Short mmCIF file of C-alpha atoms in Angstrom, two decimals:
data_model
loop_
_atom_site.label_atom_id
_atom_site.label_comp_id
_atom_site.label_asym_id
_atom_site.label_seq_id
_atom_site.Cartn_x
_atom_site.Cartn_y
_atom_site.Cartn_z
CA MET I 281 0.12 0.08 -0.12
CA CYS I 282 1.44 3.38 -1.24
CA LEU I 283 0.08 6.45 0.56
CA VAL I 284 0.47 9.96 -1.59
CA LYS I 285 -0.30 13.04 0.56
CA GLN I 286 -1.19 16.01 -1.30
CA SER I 287 -1.56 19.93 -0.29
CA TYR I 288 -4.30 22.17 -1.58
CA SER I 289 -5.48 25.81 -1.00
CA GLN I 290 -8.68 26.65 -2.68
CA GLY I 291 -9.14 30.27 -3.84
CA LYS I 292 -12.78 31.69 -4.98
CA LEU I 293 -14.28 29.31 -7.24
CA LYS I 294 -15.51 30.20 -10.56
CA ASN I 295 -17.67 27.32 -11.78
CA LYS I 296 -16.30 25.58 -15.33
CA LEU I 297 -19.73 23.92 -15.58
CA LYS I 298 -23.30 25.11 -16.18
CA SER I 299 -26.19 23.73 -14.61
CA SER I 300 -30.00 23.76 -14.85
CA ILE I 301 -32.66 22.75 -12.26
CA SER I 302 -36.06 21.17 -12.22
CA ILE I 303 -38.37 21.01 -9.26
CA ILE I 304 -39.71 17.52 -8.83
CA ASP I 305 -41.96 18.30 -5.95
CA SER I 306 -42.23 21.36 -3.76
CA SER I 307 -43.08 18.95 -0.58
CA GLY I 308 -40.51 16.11 -0.22
CA LEU I 309 -40.60 14.53 3.24
CA SER I 310 -37.97 15.00 5.74
CA LEU I 311 -38.12 13.74 9.28
CA ALA I 312 -38.66 15.21 12.72
CA ASN I 313 -36.80 13.78 15.35
CA GLY I 314 -35.73 11.10 13.04
CA THR I 315 -33.55 8.00 14.05
CA TYR I 316 -30.02 8.27 12.11
CA GLY I 317 -31.15 11.69 10.77
CA ASN I 318 -33.77 13.81 9.32
CA ILE I 319 -32.72 12.72 5.54
CA ILE I 320 -35.04 10.12 4.06
CA ASN I 321 -34.76 11.06 0.19
CA GLY I 322 -31.18 10.76 -0.86
CA GLN I 323 -28.90 8.64 1.37
CA SER I 324 -25.72 6.98 0.51
CA PHE I 325 -26.83 3.37 0.18
CA GLN I 326 -29.70 4.31 -2.03
CA GLN I 327 -29.22 2.76 -5.68
CA ASP I 328 -30.96 4.13 -7.05
CA ALA I 329 -33.30 6.76 -6.45
CA LEU I 330 -32.58 8.41 -9.93
CA THR I 331 -31.98 6.54 -13.10
CA SER I 332 -33.04 6.37 -16.83
CA ALA I 333 -33.78 4.09 -19.99
CA ASN I 334 -34.58 4.61 -23.46
CA GLY I 335 -34.60 8.47 -23.53
CA TRP I 336 -36.55 8.77 -20.24
CA GLN I 337 -35.63 9.55 -16.71
CA TYR I 338 -37.18 8.35 -13.62
CA ILE I 339 -37.02 9.35 -9.72
CA THR I 340 -38.32 8.08 -6.37
CA TYR I 341 -39.08 9.71 -3.42
CA TYR I 342 -41.46 10.14 -0.59
CA ASP I 343 -43.62 13.23 -0.12
CA ALA I 344 -44.83 15.29 2.59
CA GLU I 345 -47.65 12.65 3.15
CA ARG I 346 -45.13 9.88 3.66
CA HIS I 347 -46.41 8.48 0.15
CA VAL I 348 -44.05 6.52 -2.06
CA CYS I 349 -43.89 8.59 -5.38
CA VAL I 350 -42.75 7.72 -8.76
CA GLY I 351 -41.57 10.48 -11.21
CA ARG I 352 -40.73 10.13 -15.26
CA ARG I 353 -39.90 12.86 -17.71
CA LYS I 354 -38.67 12.61 -21.29
CA LEU I 355 -35.10 13.61 -21.65
CA PRO I 356 -33.56 16.25 -21.91
CA SER I 357 -36.07 18.63 -20.14
CA SER I 358 -39.53 17.53 -20.64
CA LYS I 359 -42.16 18.10 -17.62
CA TRP I 360 -42.12 15.60 -14.80
CA GLU I 361 -45.23 13.31 -14.31
CA ILE I 362 -45.77 12.11 -10.73
CA VAL I 363 -47.36 8.86 -9.56
CA ARG I 364 -48.39 8.88 -5.96
CA LEU I 365 -49.07 5.52 -4.32
CA THR I 366 -51.32 6.53 -1.62
CA ASP I 367 -52.63 2.96 -0.48
CA TYR I 368 -49.32 2.86 1.54
CA ARG I 369 -48.05 5.53 3.83
CA PHE I 370 -44.12 5.32 5.36
CA SER I 371 -44.01 3.64 7.90
CA LYS I 372 -46.34 0.80 7.89
CA ASN I 373 -43.97 -0.42 10.78
CA LYS I 374 -44.56 2.44 13.64
CA SER I 375 -41.70 1.70 15.34
CA GLN I 376 -39.87 2.85 12.48
CA GLN I 377 -41.65 5.62 11.19
CA ASN I 378 -39.05 7.97 11.46
CA ASP I 379 -36.01 5.96 10.40
CA ALA I 380 -34.06 7.71 7.68
CA HIS I 381 -32.47 4.40 6.83
CA ASN I 382 -36.08 3.37 5.44
CA THR I 383 -35.16 4.72 2.10
CA ILE I 384 -36.59 3.91 -1.62
CA SER I 385 -34.73 2.23 -4.43
CA ILE I 386 -35.71 1.80 -8.03
CA GLY I 387 -34.86 -0.53 -10.48
CA LEU I 388 -35.36 -0.53 -14.50
CA CYS I 389 -35.43 -3.93 -16.22
CA GLU I 390 -35.25 -3.21 -19.93
CA LYS I 391 -35.77 -6.46 -21.55
CA ASP I 392 -39.32 -6.69 -20.06
CA GLY I 393 -39.86 -3.06 -19.40
CA THR I 394 -40.76 -3.27 -15.96
CA ILE I 395 -40.15 -0.98 -13.01
CA HIS I 396 -39.32 -2.14 -9.78
CA LEU I 397 -39.41 -0.71 -6.29
CA SER I 398 -38.51 -1.54 -2.59
CA PHE I 399 -38.84 0.89 0.27
CA ASP I 400 -39.66 1.33 3.88
CA GLN I 401 -37.58 -1.34 5.56
CA HIS I 402 -34.30 -1.58 8.10
CA GLY I 403 -34.43 -4.84 9.39
CA GLY I 404 -38.04 -5.42 9.12
CA GLY I 405 -39.87 -7.31 6.28
CA LEU I 406 -39.69 -6.56 2.56
CA ASN I 407 -41.98 -3.85 0.61
CA TYR I 408 -42.02 -4.67 -2.93
CA ARG I 409 -43.82 -3.55 -5.99
CA VAL I 410 -43.33 -4.24 -9.71
CA SER I 411 -44.89 -2.04 -12.55
CA LYS I 412 -46.93 -3.86 -15.48
CA THR I 413 -44.43 -4.96 -18.53
CA GLY I 414 -43.58 -3.05 -21.49
CA ILE I 415 -43.43 0.41 -19.49
CA LEU I 416 -40.12 1.26 -20.32
CA GLY I 417 -40.20 0.18 -24.07
CA HIS I 418 -42.96 2.46 -25.44
CA PRO I 419 -43.21 5.18 -22.34
CA GLU I 420 -44.81 7.56 -24.82
CA LYS I 421 -47.94 5.59 -25.17
CA VAL I 422 -48.48 4.46 -21.24
CA GLN I 423 -50.71 6.60 -19.30
CA TRP I 424 -48.63 7.24 -16.01
CA GLU I 425 -50.89 6.31 -13.16
CA SER I 426 -50.68 4.30 -9.73
CA THR I 427 -52.65 1.35 -11.60
CA LEU I 428 -49.37 0.31 -13.44
CA PHE I 429 -48.08 -1.00 -10.04
CA THR I 430 -49.07 -4.25 -8.45
CA PRO I 431 -50.08 -3.94 -4.55
CA VAL I 432 -47.29 -4.22 -1.73
CA ILE I 433 -45.84 -7.90 -1.34
CA ASN I 434 -42.94 -9.15 0.85
CA TYR I 435 -41.37 -11.59 -1.61
CA LEU I 436 -39.72 -11.59 -4.77
CA GLU I 437 -39.75 -15.40 -5.22
CA LYS I 438 -43.05 -17.16 -4.38
CA GLY I 439 -43.18 -18.79 -1.28
CA LYS I 440 -39.95 -17.08 0.07
CA PRO I 441 -40.97 -14.12 2.11
CA ILE I 442 -38.00 -11.80 3.01
CA LEU I 443 -38.36 -10.77 6.93
CA ALA I 444 -35.04 -8.94 7.56
CA ILE I 445 -34.01 -6.56 4.73
CA SER I 446 -32.04 -3.55 4.94
CA TYR I 447 -30.18 -1.58 2.32
CA PRO I 448 -32.03 -2.94 -1.04
CA ALA I 449 -30.33 -2.03 -4.41
CA PHE I 450 -31.29 -2.85 -7.89
CA ILE I 451 -28.62 -3.44 -10.45
CA SER I 452 -29.40 -3.55 -14.11
CA THR I 453 -27.24 -6.02 -15.85
CA PRO I 454 -25.42 -5.84 -19.23
CA GLN I 455 -27.82 -8.25 -20.58
CA GLY I 456 -31.09 -6.09 -19.58
CA ASN I 457 -32.13 -7.92 -16.57
CA LEU I 458 -31.88 -7.10 -12.97
CA LEU I 459 -30.05 -7.84 -9.78
CA PHE I 460 -31.56 -7.45 -6.35
CA VAL I 461 -28.96 -6.73 -3.23
CA PHE I 462 -29.82 -6.62 0.20
CA ARG I 463 -28.48 -7.37 4.01
CA ASN I 464 -30.42 -10.19 5.47
CA GLY I 465 -30.30 -9.83 9.40
CA TYR I 466 -28.96 -6.70 11.26
CA SER I 467 -26.04 -4.52 11.91
CA GLY I 468 -22.84 -6.65 13.18
CA ASN I 469 -24.85 -9.86 12.26
CA GLY I 470 -25.82 -10.23 8.60
CA ASP I 471 -25.42 -11.70 5.55
CA CYS I 472 -25.43 -9.78 1.86
CA ILE I 473 -28.11 -11.63 -0.34
CA LEU I 474 -27.96 -11.52 -4.26
CA VAL I 475 -31.23 -12.52 -6.22
CA SER I 476 -31.54 -12.50 -9.93
CA TYR I 477 -34.48 -11.28 -12.34
CA ASP I 478 -35.00 -12.98 -15.71
CA GLY I 479 -36.77 -10.38 -17.77
CA SER I 480 -37.59 -13.06 -20.50
CA LYS I 481 -39.56 -14.70 -18.00
CA SER I 482 -40.45 -11.88 -15.85
CA LYS I 483 -39.32 -13.83 -12.96
CA TRP I 484 -37.00 -13.61 -9.58
CA TYR I 485 -34.71 -16.59 -9.11
CA ASN I 486 -31.47 -17.79 -7.57
CA SER I 487 -31.29 -16.03 -4.39
CA ARG I 488 -28.04 -16.65 -2.46
CA THR I 489 -25.58 -15.47 0.02
CA PHE I 490 -22.56 -13.84 -1.48
CA ILE I 491 -20.84 -12.23 1.55
CA SER I 492 -21.52 -14.27 4.81
CA GLY I 493 -21.11 -12.71 8.19
CA LYS I 494 -19.45 -15.91 9.58
CA GLY I 495 -16.08 -16.63 11.02
CA ILE I 496 -13.92 -15.16 13.67
CA TYR I 497 -12.24 -11.79 13.87
CA VAL I 498 -10.19 -10.53 16.85
CA ASP I 499 -10.78 -7.12 17.50
CA PRO I 500 -7.70 -4.99 18.87
CA GLN I 501 -9.93 -3.23 21.48
CA ALA I 502 -13.21 -5.39 21.69
CA GLY I 503 -11.80 -9.03 21.55
CA ALA I 504 -13.01 -11.94 19.41
CA SER I 505 -15.96 -11.55 17.26
CA LYS I 506 -17.91 -14.28 15.83
CA ALA I 507 -20.18 -12.31 13.65
CA ARG I 508 -20.43 -9.27 11.49
CA ASN I 509 -22.19 -7.95 8.21
CA ALA I 510 -20.44 -6.25 5.41
CA TYR I 511 -21.33 -2.53 4.28
CA LEU I 512 -21.03 -2.70 0.52
CA ASN I 513 -20.38 0.70 -1.49
CA ASN I 514 -22.44 1.26 -4.56
CA ILE I 515 -22.19 -1.99 -6.81
CA CYS I 516 -21.41 -1.64 -10.50
CA PHE I 517 -20.48 -3.29 -13.79
CA ASP I 518 -17.41 -2.09 -15.72
CA ARG I 519 -17.44 -1.77 -19.76
CA VAL I 520 -17.00 -5.31 -20.56
CA GLY I 521 -19.81 -6.73 -17.93
CA ARG I 522 -17.81 -7.35 -14.94
CA LEU I 523 -19.56 -6.92 -11.43
CA HIS I 524 -17.57 -5.10 -8.90
CA ILE I 525 -17.87 -4.96 -5.10
CA SER I 526 -16.07 -3.46 -2.26
CA TRP I 527 -17.06 -2.56 1.59
CA THR I 528 -16.18 -2.87 5.19
CA TRP I 529 -16.77 -4.69 8.01
CA ARG I 530 -19.02 -4.12 11.20
CA GLU I 531 -18.37 -6.46 13.78
CA ILE I 532 -20.75 -7.82 16.74
CA VAL I 533 -18.65 -7.05 19.51
CA ALA I 534 -17.70 -3.45 18.25
CA SER I 535 -21.03 -1.55 17.11
CA VAL I 536 -19.08 1.64 16.87
CA GLY I 537 -16.66 1.77 14.13
CA ASN I 538 -15.79 -0.24 10.90
CA ARG I 539 -12.68 -1.92 9.79
CA ASP I 540 -10.82 -2.91 6.53
CA ILE I 541 -11.72 -2.31 2.91
CA CYS I 542 -12.37 -5.22 0.68
CA TYR I 543 -12.77 -5.90 -2.80
CA ALA I 544 -13.82 -8.78 -5.05
CA TYR I 545 -15.50 -9.04 -8.74
CA SER I 546 -17.47 -11.41 -10.83
CA THR I 547 -17.59 -12.45 -14.32
CA ASP I 548 -20.97 -14.28 -14.15
CA ASN I 549 -23.46 -11.64 -12.54
CA GLY I 550 -22.61 -12.59 -9.09
CA ASP I 551 -22.98 -16.27 -9.41
CA SER I 552 -19.12 -16.57 -8.52
CA TRP I 553 -16.25 -14.33 -7.27
CA LEU I 554 -12.73 -13.57 -8.14
CA ASP I 555 -10.14 -12.25 -5.74
CA GLN I 556 -7.65 -9.19 -6.74
CA LYS I 557 -5.53 -12.01 -7.89
CA ASN I 558 -7.94 -13.21 -10.60
CA VAL I 559 -8.41 -16.46 -8.53
CA ARG I 560 -11.95 -17.86 -8.12
CA ILE I 561 -12.81 -17.65 -4.42
CA THR I 562 -16.42 -18.89 -4.58
CA ALA I 563 -17.89 -21.35 -6.84
CA PRO I 564 -20.80 -20.96 -9.04
CA THR I 565 -23.82 -21.12 -6.93
CA SER I 566 -26.20 -24.26 -7.23
CA ALA I 567 -28.53 -26.17 -4.95
CA ALA I 568 -25.57 -28.24 -3.58
CA THR I 569 -23.28 -25.04 -2.41
CA THR I 570 -23.78 -22.34 0.09
CA GLU I 571 -20.13 -21.13 -0.54
CA SER I 572 -19.73 -17.27 0.15
CA ILE I 573 -17.15 -14.56 0.80
CA ASP I 574 -16.36 -14.11 4.35
CA THR I 575 -13.85 -12.44 6.81
CA GLN I 576 -11.42 -15.70 6.31
CA THR I 577 -11.42 -15.35 2.33
CA PRO I 578 -7.85 -14.58 1.12
CA ASN I 579 -6.82 -11.95 -1.11
CA ILE I 580 -9.87 -9.58 -0.94
CA LEU I 581 -7.98 -6.93 1.42
CA VAL I 582 -7.42 -3.58 -0.15
CA ARG I 583 -6.39 -1.65 3.03
CA ARG I 584 -6.43 -2.78 6.82
CA LEU I 585 -7.85 -0.35 8.91
CA ASP I 586 -8.85 -0.95 12.32
CA ARG I 587 -11.78 1.10 13.95
CA GLY I 588 -9.37 3.99 14.94
CA TRP I 589 -9.61 5.28 11.46
CA GLY I 590 -12.99 6.33 12.08
CA MET I 591 -14.09 4.95 8.62
CA ILE I 592 -17.42 5.59 7.58
CA ASN I 593 -19.57 2.97 5.77
CA GLN I 594 -21.59 2.57 2.42
CA GLN I 595 -19.18 5.17 0.27
CA SER I 596 -18.42 4.79 -3.38
CA GLN I 597 -16.36 2.67 -6.22
CA VAL I 598 -16.34 3.18 -10.20
CA ILE I 599 -14.38 1.05 -12.57
CA ASP I 600 -13.11 3.39 -15.35
CA HIS I 601 -12.75 2.87 -18.93
CA ASN I 602 -9.13 0.91 -18.52
CA LEU I 603 -10.96 -1.36 -16.09
CA THR I 604 -9.22 0.02 -13.19
CA PRO I 605 -11.15 -0.22 -9.84
CA HIS I 606 -11.21 3.13 -7.81
CA ILE I 607 -12.72 3.40 -4.41
CA VAL I 608 -13.30 6.57 -2.25
CA MET I 609 -13.68 6.35 1.40
CA SER I 610 -13.64 9.13 4.30
CA HIS I 611 -11.93 8.35 7.14
CA ARG I 612 -9.12 9.81 9.41
CA LYS I 613 -5.79 11.07 8.54
CA LYS I 614 -4.00 9.18 11.62
CA GLU I 615 -5.01 6.30 13.73
CA GLY I 616 -6.89 7.23 16.99
CA LEU I 617 -9.21 5.89 19.41
CA PRO I 618 -12.18 3.51 18.16
CA GLY I 619 -15.09 5.87 16.94
CA TRP I 620 -16.26 8.01 14.05
CA SER I 621 -14.14 10.45 12.51
CA LYS I 622 -15.39 13.93 12.39
CA MET I 623 -14.66 16.67 9.63
CA ASP I 624 -11.59 18.25 11.16
CA ASP I 625 -9.60 14.97 11.63
CA ALA I 626 -10.82 13.12 8.08
CA LEU I 627 -10.63 13.56 4.50
CA TYR I 628 -11.70 11.63 1.49
CA PHE I 629 -9.23 8.79 0.42
CA HIS I 630 -8.87 7.54 -2.97
CA TYR I 631 -7.86 3.99 -3.46
CA TYR I 632 -7.01 2.70 -7.13
CA LYS I 633 -5.71 -0.90 -8.25
CA THR I 634 -2.57 -0.89 -10.44
CA GLY I 635 -1.32 -4.44 -10.82
CA ASP I 636 -1.27 -6.36 -7.63
CA ASN I 637 -1.04 -3.30 -5.54
CA TRP I 638 -3.36 -0.56 -4.25
CA ILE I 639 -2.22 3.26 -4.58
CA ALA I 640 -3.75 5.47 -1.59
CA GLN I 641 -4.19 8.98 -2.20
CA GLN I 642 -5.46 11.96 -0.22
CA ILE I 643 -8.24 13.67 -1.47
CA PRO I 644 -7.80 17.53 -0.22
CA PHE I 645 -11.64 17.81 0.37
CA ILE I 646 -14.29 16.43 2.75
CA GLY I 647 -18.06 16.75 2.80
CA ASN I 648 -20.85 13.77 3.46
CA ARG I 649 -20.76 10.39 1.86
CA PRO I 650 -19.81 11.14 -2.08
CA LYS I 651 -20.39 9.38 -5.34
CA LEU I 652 -17.63 8.77 -7.70
CA LEU I 653 -17.75 8.69 -11.67
CA ALA I 654 -15.08 8.50 -14.23
CA ASP I 655 -15.29 9.73 -17.74
CA LYS I 656 -14.49 8.04 -20.99
CA ASN I 657 -10.76 9.32 -20.68
CA ASN I 658 -10.57 7.94 -17.22
CA ASN I 659 -10.85 11.15 -15.37
CA LEU I 660 -12.58 11.14 -12.02
CA TYR I 661 -15.36 13.23 -10.42
CA LEU I 662 -16.56 13.12 -6.94
CA ILE I 663 -19.66 14.56 -6.03
CA PHE I 664 -20.89 15.50 -2.46
CA ILE I 665 -22.56 17.89 -0.51
CA ARG I 666 -19.78 19.88 1.46
CA LYS I 667 -21.28 19.91 4.92
CA GLY I 668 -19.29 21.04 7.95
CA ASN I 669 -19.91 17.97 9.94
CA PHE I 670 -21.32 14.08 10.25
CA ASP I 671 -23.76 14.90 12.75
CA PHE I 672 -27.13 14.17 12.03
CA ILE I 673 -28.82 18.05 12.06
CA ASN I 674 -30.74 20.14 9.82
CA GLN I 675 -27.65 21.65 7.90
CA GLY I 676 -27.49 22.37 4.17
CA ALA I 677 -24.65 23.09 2.08
CA PRO I 678 -23.48 23.51 -1.69
CA LEU I 679 -23.26 20.42 -4.03
CA VAL I 680 -19.72 20.30 -4.92
CA ILE I 681 -18.27 18.48 -7.94
CA VAL I 682 -14.17 18.00 -7.88
CA LYS I 683 -12.24 16.28 -10.71
CA ALA I 684 -8.67 14.63 -10.95
CA LYS I 685 -7.06 14.01 -14.02
CA SER I 686 -6.03 10.69 -15.23
CA LYS I 687 -2.90 11.90 -17.08
CA ASN I 688 -1.64 13.12 -13.55
CA ASN I 689 -2.55 9.78 -11.73
CA TRP I 690 -5.50 11.44 -10.16
CA ALA I 691 -3.18 13.17 -8.03
CA ASP I 692 -4.65 16.83 -8.85
CA TRP I 693 -8.11 17.28 -7.26
CA THR I 694 -9.78 20.63 -8.41
CA SER I 695 -13.18 21.89 -8.04
CA VAL I 696 -15.07 22.24 -11.01
CA TYR I 697 -18.24 23.22 -9.64
CA GLU I 698 -20.24 24.39 -6.65
CA SER I 699 -23.93 25.29 -6.30
CA LYS I 700 -25.48 28.53 -5.14
CA GLU I 701 -28.31 26.70 -3.66
CA HIS I 702 -27.79 24.51 -0.53
CA TYR I 703 -29.12 20.93 -0.30
CA PHE I 704 -28.89 18.41 2.96
CA ASN I 705 -29.25 15.25 1.54
CA GLU I 706 -26.52 12.89 0.20
CA VAL I 707 -26.51 13.01 -3.37
CA GLN I 708 -27.99 10.45 -5.78
CA LEU I 709 -26.82 10.19 -9.52
CA ASP I 710 -28.34 8.92 -12.91
CA VAL I 711 -25.38 6.94 -13.65
CA LYS I 712 -27.03 5.63 -16.86
CA ARG I 713 -27.50 9.01 -18.35
CA TRP I 714 -23.82 9.87 -17.31
CA THR I 715 -22.59 7.06 -19.43
CA ALA I 716 -25.22 7.53 -22.30
CA ASP I 717 -25.05 11.18 -22.54
CA ASN I 718 -22.32 12.89 -20.52
CA VAL I 719 -24.72 14.66 -18.51
CA LEU I 720 -24.58 14.63 -14.60
CA SER I 721 -28.00 14.40 -13.30
CA ILE I 722 -28.30 14.93 -9.41
CA MET I 723 -31.19 14.30 -7.34
CA GLY I 724 -30.85 16.90 -4.28
CA GLN I 725 -33.58 17.86 -1.45
CA ALA I 726 -33.51 21.58 -0.64
CA LEU I 727 -32.81 22.32 3.20
CA PRO I 728 -35.90 22.32 5.22
CA ILE I 729 -36.97 25.72 7.02
CA ASN I 730 -37.56 23.84 10.17
CA ILE I 731 -36.27 20.08 10.90
CA GLY I 732 -38.97 18.06 9.87
CA ALA I 733 -40.66 20.79 7.47
CA ALA I 734 -41.30 19.60 3.87
CA SER I 735 -38.78 20.90 1.60
CA ALA I 736 -38.27 20.67 -2.61
CA ILE I 737 -37.10 17.79 -4.44
CA LYS I 738 -34.95 18.62 -7.53
CA VAL I 739 -32.84 17.42 -10.51
CA ILE I 740 -29.65 19.29 -10.95
CA ASP I 741 -28.38 18.64 -14.73
CA ILE I 742 -24.88 19.33 -15.59
CA LYS I 743 -23.42 19.00 -19.07
CA LEU I 744 -19.92 18.31 -19.31
#
């Protein structure tokens, strides 16, 4: 591991990029006295809340009446149409009615044209809806209304209800199908589950554990731990169809803090996994195997970081055009006592793989949990809200984009955009639109006047 330190001083910024803003809803939900904060629309682990297909863009959020809303528009700038699913109100589980982890994720299956929603769960049962088929193929012929979606159900595969789900994410495959990823279990004691969707049959199948919480780890301060969970960064495919994952561990004996950064990839849509040396570490799934990645799996470590580094979970990764994996994590600049890092002792750190080694670079910026993108020239863009602390308070800040150039080995991070408006969520990006059109579409929620007050849901479009 090689650590590259950088110095930086920021003068007055002149935006190098131009933006346009559309208001989706003037009354988006925020949470009063929320567990884990007051943000419910726009969290780092939502994958995705904003996405696109066939020249149309789709968004999902909770409105001030606590209804799941699904919006769409024809790109680049048509008027948004909104469906409000008023037969369900967040949260059915009243003990979680202000839990900021109960976000919504949307998935688009281009093969059968369906829209999938998972929402309002943090350790509770699955809440899932799917649209009729053919919605995405000819959207201009579809009347946008709530009857397009099924009632709420608690299963994907019939007869297999999902009873303890957190952090659901849909990932579109290169073949036009879908994957569904979630944590089964609880913080410090859970497995990462992957389920496949076949659009040719409009059917979910092959639910399997791909990261297990089993095994023994000895925490330097807390002792032997027999269970844990993996907190995944956003999951992504590269341009040749390989699926990449990176994560940090949370131990059952050490609820405050995470440890280590890990990485693996798959060539078969997550049926089996390979390590950093391109060695297969799990066999293809079948009824006869329960093999999965765990804490004892060799050659998955990017960097060893004990809890004294204060690393925040669920951040960002991207695979560039040269197939180089990049991971950005915020943590302390120096190791301290176990606990969470603060803005005054932390930075974003950029990890990228070269050969068998990972290079670590300090990024001279800090804010809330960011998103990372790469362009076709392998330049990197980090997008975040430049908040002054990690505390869960009603704090707004500018949306910031910083860039690093591939030709300089990503050692020249520079601000290229800073919004005049202030937002208080963690950003959600339309990665499909970025890939197709070189346009950054970013979901933001305006800072509420008071904690728990409604505020506007917006999409900021930035052309590069």
